[in-house]
Coordinates of C-alpha atoms in Angstrom, one line a residue:
Chain A
M1 CA 26.5 29.0 -3.2
K2 CA 23.0 27.6 -1.9
T3 CA 23.0 25.4 1.4
E4 CA 19.6 24.0 2.6
T5 CA 18.7 21.1 4.9
I6 CA 17.0 18.3 3.6
E7 CA 15.0 15.5 4.9
Y8 CA 15.2 12.0 4.2
K9 CA 14.3 8.8 6.0
D10 CA 15.9 5.6 7.3
G11 CA 13.2 3.5 8.2
A12 CA 11.1 5.4 10.9
T13 CA 14.0 7.4 12.0
T14 CA 14.0 11.3 10.0
L15 CA 17.6 12.5 9.2
R16 CA 18.2 15.9 8.3
G17 CA 21.1 16.5 6.1
F18 CA 23.1 19.5 5.0
L19 CA 23.2 20.1 1.3
A20 CA 25.8 22.4 -0.7
Y21 CA 26.1 22.9 -4.0
D22 CA 26.8 25.9 -6.8
E23 CA 23.5 26.9 -7.9
K24 CA 24.9 28.9 -10.6
A25 CA 26.4 25.6 -12.4
S26 CA 24.2 23.7 -14.9
G27 CA 24.1 20.0 -15.8
K28 CA 24.7 17.1 -13.4
R29 CA 27.6 16.9 -11.1
P30 CA 29.4 14.4 -9.1
G31 CA 28.1 13.9 -5.7
V32 CA 29.8 13.6 -2.2
I33 CA 28.5 12.5 1.0
V34 CA 30.1 14.0 3.9
M35 CA 30.0 11.8 7.0
P36 CA 30.7 14.0 10.4
E37 CA 32.5 13.2 13.5
V38 CA 30.7 11.3 16.1
Y39 CA 29.2 14.3 17.6
G40 CA 26.7 14.5 14.9
L41 CA 26.1 17.1 11.8
N42 CA 28.0 20.1 13.2
D43 CA 29.8 23.0 11.7
H44 CA 32.8 20.9 10.7
A45 CA 31.1 18.8 8.5
R46 CA 29.1 21.7 7.1
G47 CA 32.1 23.4 6.3
K48 CA 33.6 20.6 4.4
A49 CA 30.5 20.3 2.7
Q50 CA 30.7 23.7 1.6
K51 CA 34.3 23.6 0.6
L52 CA 33.2 20.5 -1.6
A53 CA 30.7 22.8 -3.1
E54 CA 33.1 25.3 -4.2
L55 CA 35.3 22.5 -5.9
G56 CA 31.9 21.8 -7.9
Y57 CA 30.5 18.9 -6.3
V58 CA 27.1 18.5 -4.7
A59 CA 27.8 17.8 -0.9
L60 CA 25.4 16.4 1.4
A61 CA 26.3 16.3 5.0
G62 CA 24.7 13.3 6.4
D63 CA 22.8 13.2 9.7
P64 CA 24.3 10.2 11.4
H65 CA 22.3 10.1 14.9
G66 CA 18.9 11.6 13.0
N67 CA 16.5 14.5 14.0
G68 CA 19.7 16.6 13.3
A69 CA 21.2 15.6 16.8
V70 CA 24.5 17.2 17.9
H71 CA 26.2 16.1 21.2
N72 CA 28.8 18.3 22.8
S73 CA 30.4 16.0 25.1
L74 CA 32.4 13.0 23.9
Q75 CA 30.4 10.6 26.2
D76 CA 26.8 11.8 24.9
A77 CA 28.1 11.4 21.5
M78 CA 29.4 7.7 21.9
Q79 CA 26.4 6.8 23.6
A80 CA 23.7 8.1 21.0
A81 CA 26.5 6.1 18.4
G82 CA 26.1 3.1 20.2
P83 CA 23.6 1.5 17.9
L84 CA 25.1 2.7 14.6
M85 CA 28.6 1.3 15.3
G86 CA 27.3 -1.7 17.2
D87 CA 25.4 -3.4 14.2
P88 CA 26.6 -3.2 10.7
N89 CA 23.1 -3.5 9.4
N90 CA 22.1 -0.1 11.1
A91 CA 25.2 1.6 9.8
R92 CA 24.5 0.4 6.6
N93 CA 21.0 1.1 6.2
R94 CA 21.9 4.6 7.5
M95 CA 24.5 5.1 4.8
K96 CA 22.2 3.7 2.0
A97 CA 19.4 6.2 2.6
T98 CA 22.1 9.0 2.7
F99 CA 23.4 7.4 -0.7
D100 CA 19.9 7.4 -2.0
K101 CA 18.9 10.6 -1.1
L102 CA 22.0 12.0 -2.6
A103 CA 21.6 10.1 -5.9
S104 CA 18.0 11.0 -6.2
L105 CA 18.7 15.0 -6.3
S106 CA 18.5 16.4 -9.9
Q107 CA 21.9 18.3 -10.0
V108 CA 23.5 14.9 -9.2
D109 CA 25.2 12.4 -11.6
S110 CA 24.0 9.2 -9.6
S111 CA 26.9 7.2 -11.6
R112 CA 29.1 9.3 -10.0
I113 CA 29.2 9.8 -6.3
A114 CA 31.8 9.6 -3.4
S115 CA 31.6 9.4 0.3
I116 CA 33.9 10.8 2.8
G117 CA 33.9 10.9 6.3
F118 CA 35.7 12.2 9.5
C119 CA 36.1 9.6 12.6
M120 CA 33.1 7.9 12.7
G121 CA 31.9 9.2 9.3
G122 CA 35.0 7.6 7.7
T123 CA 33.9 4.2 9.4
L124 CA 30.4 4.7 8.2
S125 CA 31.8 5.5 4.7
L126 CA 34.1 2.4 4.7
E127 CA 30.7 0.3 5.7
L128 CA 28.7 1.7 2.7
A129 CA 31.8 0.6 0.4
R130 CA 31.6 -2.7 2.1
A131 CA 28.1 -3.1 1.6
G132 CA 28.6 -2.8 -2.3
A133 CA 27.0 0.4 -2.7
P134 CA 28.0 1.8 -6.2
L135 CA 30.4 4.4 -5.1
R136 CA 33.4 5.8 -7.3
G137 CA 35.4 6.5 -4.3
V138 CA 35.8 6.7 -0.3
V139 CA 38.1 8.7 1.7
S140 CA 38.5 8.2 5.3
F141 CA 40.2 11.1 7.5
H142 CA 41.0 9.9 10.8
G143 CA 38.4 7.2 10.5
G144 CA 38.4 3.8 12.5
L145 CA 39.1 1.0 10.0
Q146 CA 37.6 -1.7 12.0
T147 CA 34.4 -3.7 10.8
Q148 CA 32.5 -6.7 12.0
R149 CA 31.7 -7.7 8.6
P150 CA 34.8 -7.8 6.2
A151 CA 35.1 -6.8 2.7
E152 CA 34.5 -9.4 -0.1
P153 CA 36.0 -9.3 -3.5
G154 CA 33.2 -8.6 -6.2
V155 CA 31.1 -6.6 -3.5
L156 CA 33.4 -3.7 -2.6
K157 CA 33.7 -1.8 -5.9
A158 CA 35.1 1.8 -4.5
K159 CA 38.2 2.9 -4.7
L160 CA 39.6 3.7 -1.1
L161 CA 41.7 6.5 0.1
V162 CA 42.6 6.2 3.8
C163 CA 44.0 9.3 5.7
T164 CA 45.5 8.6 9.1
G165 CA 47.7 10.0 11.8
A166 CA 50.9 7.9 12.7
D167 CA 49.9 8.8 16.7
D168 CA 46.4 8.4 16.3
P169 CA 45.4 6.5 19.4
F170 CA 42.1 5.1 18.1
V171 CA 43.5 3.9 14.9
P172 CA 46.7 2.1 15.8
A173 CA 49.4 0.9 13.6
A174 CA 47.9 -3.0 14.3
Q175 CA 44.5 -1.6 13.1
V176 CA 46.0 -0.1 9.8
N177 CA 47.8 -3.3 9.1
G178 CA 44.4 -5.4 9.5
F179 CA 42.4 -3.1 7.5
I180 CA 45.1 -3.3 4.5
E181 CA 44.8 -7.5 5.1
E182 CA 41.3 -7.2 4.7
V183 CA 41.0 -4.9 1.5
N184 CA 43.7 -7.1 -0.1
K185 CA 41.9 -10.2 0.3
A186 CA 38.7 -8.0 -1.0
K187 CA 41.0 -7.1 -4.0
A188 CA 40.4 -3.8 -3.5
D189 CA 42.1 -0.4 -5.0
W190 CA 43.4 1.2 -1.8
Q191 CA 45.7 3.7 -0.8
V192 CA 46.8 4.5 2.8
I193 CA 48.3 7.6 3.6
I194 CA 50.2 8.1 7.1
Y195 CA 50.9 11.4 8.6
S196 CA 53.9 12.2 11.0
G197 CA 52.8 13.4 14.5
T198 CA 49.4 13.5 13.8
G199 CA 46.7 12.4 16.2
H200 CA 43.1 11.7 16.1
S201 CA 40.6 14.2 14.8
F202 CA 43.5 16.1 12.9
T203 CA 41.1 18.1 10.3
N204 CA 39.2 19.5 13.4
P205 CA 40.3 23.0 14.6
D206 CA 38.4 22.1 17.9
A207 CA 39.6 18.5 18.2
S208 CA 41.7 19.5 21.6
K209 CA 38.3 20.8 23.3
A210 CA 37.5 17.2 23.9
G211 CA 40.7 17.0 26.4
V212 CA 41.4 13.4 25.0
P213 CA 45.0 12.6 24.6
G214 CA 46.3 11.9 21.3
V215 CA 43.3 13.9 19.7
A216 CA 44.3 17.2 18.1
Y217 CA 44.2 19.5 15.0
N218 CA 47.2 19.3 13.0
K219 CA 47.1 21.9 10.1
A220 CA 49.8 20.1 8.0
A221 CA 47.9 16.8 8.1
D222 CA 44.7 18.6 7.7
E223 CA 45.9 20.3 4.4
R224 CA 47.6 17.4 3.0
S225 CA 44.7 15.1 3.4
W226 CA 42.6 17.6 1.7
A227 CA 44.8 17.9 -1.2
A228 CA 45.0 14.2 -1.3
M229 CA 41.1 14.1 -1.6
A230 CA 40.9 16.4 -4.3
S231 CA 43.6 14.8 -6.5
F232 CA 41.7 11.5 -5.6
F233 CA 38.3 13.1 -7.0
K234 CA 40.0 14.3 -10.1
E235 CA 40.8 10.6 -10.7
I236 CA 37.8 8.9 -10.1
F237 CA 35.1 11.6 -11.4
Chain B
M1 CA 62.7 23.6 -23.2
K2 CA 66.5 23.1 -23.0
T3 CA 68.1 20.3 -22.1
E4 CA 71.7 19.7 -21.5
T5 CA 74.5 17.4 -20.0
I6 CA 76.5 19.0 -17.5
E7 CA 79.8 17.7 -15.8
Y8 CA 80.6 17.8 -12.5
K9 CA 83.0 16.2 -9.9
D10 CA 82.7 13.6 -6.9
G11 CA 86.4 13.6 -6.0
A12 CA 88.2 12.1 -8.9
T13 CA 85.2 10.9 -10.6
T14 CA 83.7 12.7 -13.3
L15 CA 79.7 12.9 -13.3
R16 CA 77.8 13.6 -16.4
G17 CA 74.3 14.6 -15.4
F18 CA 71.1 15.9 -17.1
L19 CA 70.0 19.1 -17.0
A20 CA 66.1 20.5 -18.0
Y21 CA 64.6 23.8 -17.9
D22 CA 62.2 26.3 -19.3
E23 CA 65.1 28.7 -20.7
K24 CA 62.2 31.1 -21.6
A25 CA 61.3 31.6 -17.8
S26 CA 63.4 34.2 -15.9
G27 CA 64.4 34.5 -12.2
K28 CA 65.7 31.9 -9.8
R29 CA 63.4 28.9 -9.5
P30 CA 62.8 25.8 -7.4
G31 CA 65.8 23.2 -8.3
V32 CA 64.9 19.4 -8.3
I33 CA 67.8 16.5 -8.0
V34 CA 66.3 13.5 -9.7
M35 CA 68.3 10.2 -9.0
P36 CA 67.5 7.2 -11.3
E37 CA 66.9 3.7 -10.6
V38 CA 70.2 1.4 -10.2
Y39 CA 70.5 1.1 -13.7
G40 CA 71.7 4.6 -14.0
L41 CA 71.0 7.9 -15.8
N42 CA 68.8 6.5 -18.5
D43 CA 65.7 7.6 -20.3
H44 CA 63.4 6.9 -17.2
A45 CA 65.4 9.7 -15.2
R46 CA 65.7 11.9 -18.1
G47 CA 62.0 11.8 -18.7
K48 CA 61.0 12.8 -15.0
A49 CA 63.3 15.7 -15.5
Q50 CA 61.8 16.9 -18.3
K51 CA 58.4 16.7 -16.7
L52 CA 59.4 18.6 -13.8
A53 CA 61.2 21.4 -16.0
E54 CA 57.2 21.2 -17.7
L55 CA 56.0 21.9 -13.9
G56 CA 58.5 25.2 -13.7
Y57 CA 61.6 23.8 -11.9
V58 CA 65.2 23.3 -13.0
A59 CA 65.8 19.7 -12.9
L60 CA 69.2 17.9 -12.7
A61 CA 68.9 13.9 -13.1
G62 CA 72.3 13.0 -11.3
D63 CA 74.7 10.6 -12.6
P64 CA 75.0 7.6 -9.4
H65 CA 77.5 5.6 -11.3
G66 CA 80.1 8.5 -12.9
N67 CA 80.7 9.0 -16.5
G68 CA 77.2 8.4 -17.4
A69 CA 77.4 4.8 -17.2
V70 CA 74.2 3.1 -17.7
H71 CA 73.8 -0.7 -17.1
N72 CA 71.1 -2.6 -19.0
S73 CA 71.4 -5.6 -16.9
L74 CA 70.3 -5.7 -13.2
Q75 CA 73.2 -7.6 -12.3
D76 CA 75.5 -5.3 -13.9
A77 CA 73.9 -2.4 -12.2
M78 CA 74.0 -3.9 -8.8
Q79 CA 77.4 -4.7 -9.3
A80 CA 78.3 -1.0 -10.4
A81 CA 76.0 0.3 -7.4
G82 CA 78.4 -1.9 -4.8
P83 CA 80.7 0.9 -3.3
L84 CA 77.7 3.5 -3.4
M85 CA 75.5 1.3 -1.7
G86 CA 77.8 -0.3 0.6
D87 CA 79.1 2.9 2.3
P88 CA 76.9 5.7 3.3
N89 CA 80.2 8.3 2.8
N90 CA 80.2 7.3 -0.8
A91 CA 76.5 7.8 -1.2
R92 CA 76.6 11.0 0.6
N93 CA 79.4 12.4 -1.3
R94 CA 78.2 11.7 -4.6
M95 CA 74.5 13.3 -3.6
K96 CA 76.4 16.3 -2.0
A97 CA 78.5 17.1 -5.2
T98 CA 75.0 16.6 -7.3
F99 CA 73.3 19.1 -4.7
D100 CA 76.3 21.5 -4.9
K101 CA 76.5 21.5 -8.7
L102 CA 72.4 22.3 -8.7
A103 CA 72.5 25.2 -6.3
S104 CA 75.6 26.6 -8.2
L105 CA 73.4 26.9 -11.2
S106 CA 72.4 30.7 -12.0
Q107 CA 68.8 29.6 -12.7
V108 CA 68.4 28.0 -9.1
D109 CA 67.0 29.5 -6.0
S110 CA 69.4 27.8 -3.6
S111 CA 67.3 28.0 -0.4
R112 CA 64.6 25.9 -2.5
I113 CA 65.8 22.7 -3.5
A114 CA 64.4 19.2 -3.4
S115 CA 65.7 15.5 -4.5
I116 CA 63.3 12.7 -5.8
G117 CA 64.5 9.4 -6.7
F118 CA 63.6 6.1 -7.9
C119 CA 64.5 3.0 -6.4
M120 CA 68.4 3.5 -5.5
G121 CA 68.0 6.9 -6.5
G122 CA 65.1 7.2 -3.5
T123 CA 67.4 5.5 -1.1
L124 CA 70.3 7.8 -2.2
S125 CA 67.8 11.0 -1.8
L126 CA 67.2 10.0 1.9
E127 CA 70.7 9.6 2.6
L128 CA 71.4 13.3 1.3
A129 CA 68.6 14.4 3.9
R130 CA 69.8 12.2 6.5
A131 CA 73.5 13.9 6.1
G132 CA 71.8 17.0 7.0
A133 CA 71.5 18.8 3.4
P134 CA 69.3 22.0 3.2
L135 CA 66.7 20.4 1.3
R136 CA 63.1 21.3 1.2
G137 CA 61.9 18.1 0.7
V138 CA 62.6 14.5 -0.3
V139 CA 60.3 12.2 -2.4
S140 CA 61.3 8.4 -2.7
F141 CA 59.5 6.4 -5.3
H142 CA 59.8 2.7 -4.5
G143 CA 63.2 3.3 -2.8
G144 CA 64.8 1.5 -0.6
L145 CA 64.4 2.6 3.0
Q146 CA 67.1 1.2 5.1
T147 CA 70.3 2.8 6.1
Q148 CA 73.4 2.1 8.0
R149 CA 73.5 5.7 9.6
P150 CA 70.0 6.5 10.9
A151 CA 68.6 10.0 10.8
E152 CA 69.4 12.3 13.7
P153 CA 67.1 15.1 15.3
G154 CA 68.3 18.5 14.3
V155 CA 70.4 17.1 11.6
L156 CA 67.5 15.9 9.1
K157 CA 65.9 19.0 7.9
A158 CA 63.9 17.9 4.9
K159 CA 60.3 16.9 4.8
L160 CA 59.7 13.3 3.7
L161 CA 57.5 11.8 1.3
V162 CA 57.6 8.0 0.5
C163 CA 55.7 6.4 -2.0
T164 CA 55.9 2.5 -2.1
G165 CA 54.0 -0.7 -3.4
A166 CA 52.1 -2.6 -1.1
D167 CA 53.5 -5.7 -2.6
D168 CA 57.2 -4.4 -3.0
P169 CA 59.1 -7.4 -2.4
F170 CA 62.4 -5.3 -1.9
V171 CA 60.6 -3.1 0.3
P172 CA 58.3 -4.9 2.5
A173 CA 56.2 -3.7 5.6
A174 CA 58.5 -4.5 7.9
Q175 CA 61.0 -2.1 6.3
V176 CA 58.5 0.5 6.0
N177 CA 57.8 0.2 9.6
G178 CA 61.5 0.4 10.6
F179 CA 61.7 3.6 8.7
I180 CA 59.0 5.2 10.5
E181 CA 60.4 4.3 13.7
E182 CA 63.9 5.6 12.6
V183 CA 62.1 9.1 11.2
N184 CA 60.0 9.2 14.3
K185 CA 63.2 9.1 16.3
A186 CA 64.6 11.9 14.1
K187 CA 61.6 14.2 14.8
A188 CA 61.0 14.6 11.1
D189 CA 58.0 15.7 9.3
W190 CA 57.3 12.8 7.0
Q191 CA 54.7 11.1 5.0
V192 CA 54.1 7.4 3.7
I193 CA 51.7 6.5 1.0
I194 CA 51.3 2.9 0.3
Y195 CA 49.7 1.9 -2.7
S196 CA 47.6 -1.4 -3.3
G197 CA 48.5 -4.2 -5.7
T198 CA 51.8 -2.3 -6.6
G199 CA 55.3 -4.2 -6.8
H200 CA 58.7 -2.5 -6.9
S201 CA 59.6 0.0 -9.7
F202 CA 56.2 0.9 -10.5
T203 CA 57.2 4.2 -12.1
N204 CA 58.9 2.6 -15.0
P205 CA 56.8 1.5 -17.9
D206 CA 59.9 -1.1 -19.1
A207 CA 60.2 -2.4 -15.4
S208 CA 58.7 -5.8 -16.3
K209 CA 61.7 -6.2 -18.8
A210 CA 64.0 -7.2 -15.7
G211 CA 62.0 -10.6 -15.5
V212 CA 62.1 -10.2 -11.7
P213 CA 58.9 -11.1 -9.6
G214 CA 57.4 -8.4 -7.9
V215 CA 58.9 -5.6 -10.3
A216 CA 56.1 -4.1 -12.8
Y217 CA 54.8 -0.8 -13.8
N218 CA 51.6 0.3 -12.5
K219 CA 50.1 3.4 -14.2
A220 CA 47.7 3.9 -11.3
A221 CA 50.5 4.2 -8.6
D222 CA 52.8 6.1 -11.3
E223 CA 50.1 8.8 -11.8
R224 CA 49.0 8.8 -8.1
S225 CA 52.5 9.2 -6.8
W226 CA 53.7 11.9 -9.3
A227 CA 50.5 13.8 -8.4
A228 CA 51.6 13.4 -4.5
M229 CA 54.4 14.8 -5.4
A230 CA 53.3 17.7 -7.4
S231 CA 51.1 18.7 -4.4
F232 CA 54.1 18.2 -1.7
F233 CA 56.2 20.5 -4.2
K234 CA 53.4 23.1 -4.0
E235 CA 53.7 23.2 -0.4
I236 CA 57.4 23.1 0.2
F237 CA 58.6 25.2 -2.6

């Protein structure tokens, strides 16, 4: 497997993504964007990109903050994410830049692209779908489901798979229900999977380090949601 | 593949189940109970049992009504199901008889049994789990989720996978939420998957024949829920 840092631009901001793919494979393959948790492009997202490359996809872990910035404290990360999460235009532009970079790669079949994301990365992936990007699918793992600019019928094209914890304090049932109402209005093809006994950040083995109640790794939910994604990709690609 | 009718008893009632397995396989294998829709042990349930045998399991499609009765009209079927659905004792006894029969077969590893069911069959499978049967798992496809005798912690042992349609008029969101509350109290390991644009009986290609609004086959949800079950079985067996 080959991994490399690739640079791309969102306006004046330089983004440093992490690309992973099987360099021995030939022909164009589906591409998958991997958007990290709020901390930035860290080892968690890199590891997921490498696992996707093992499944045969060309995976680009995106750089949400720019310049490859990674924040170790949740407070710093939230502050850095402010402009991105506060304005859907910013979120969508950053995601479109990531999509365009992945679509431009010679190994990638640009008609077969999906975006997955964790925590803020799930939210960003859903924003890209709401913006009408020609994605085959989006998978959100413990991502926030709210938006300032709801999906519209005919604009949102991606099939959506939302994997969420029943006990996630940042994505409570009311938020899940609001999302369902939104994407029903947009006539989307969606699936929501709810996992018992599961909090926020359940795919991240280091989640508990943040020391935030309701934020914890859950091995069963991590493995189940990854299997659900793999099955979903078989369907859409 | 070998299929055969096997008789067993629930009290004075003779039940005629449909067994499907790979007769060329050796050794004890996991067993799966397949409980039909309210109509009775018809071709839909037989077909699912055969598909499970192809996956390597010993599948017993149970006979809910006794004497292999199949009802063609929904009204007749509902009437026949009255005693079974009206009293949890009846439901649980019928399911225990089915479990015991499957567990007794020489091909079956009695420590690795699951129960799946469609519509009423999902409800019956969940009742068997609530009764504390030593099941590895239960999968409900568009099954009713209500019960007169809620699950209790320490009694319910099976992992639960509920596959339900977002537009199922017989399993509305309030019922799904009530189920989640019930199984949370019982400290169960559960997953709920909700499919968009999907009504009741979504696994049954003949569902529309009943002429009931909100009851219709949905190919995507049928295939997605079957894949979710197959993935779940890999985990629990």
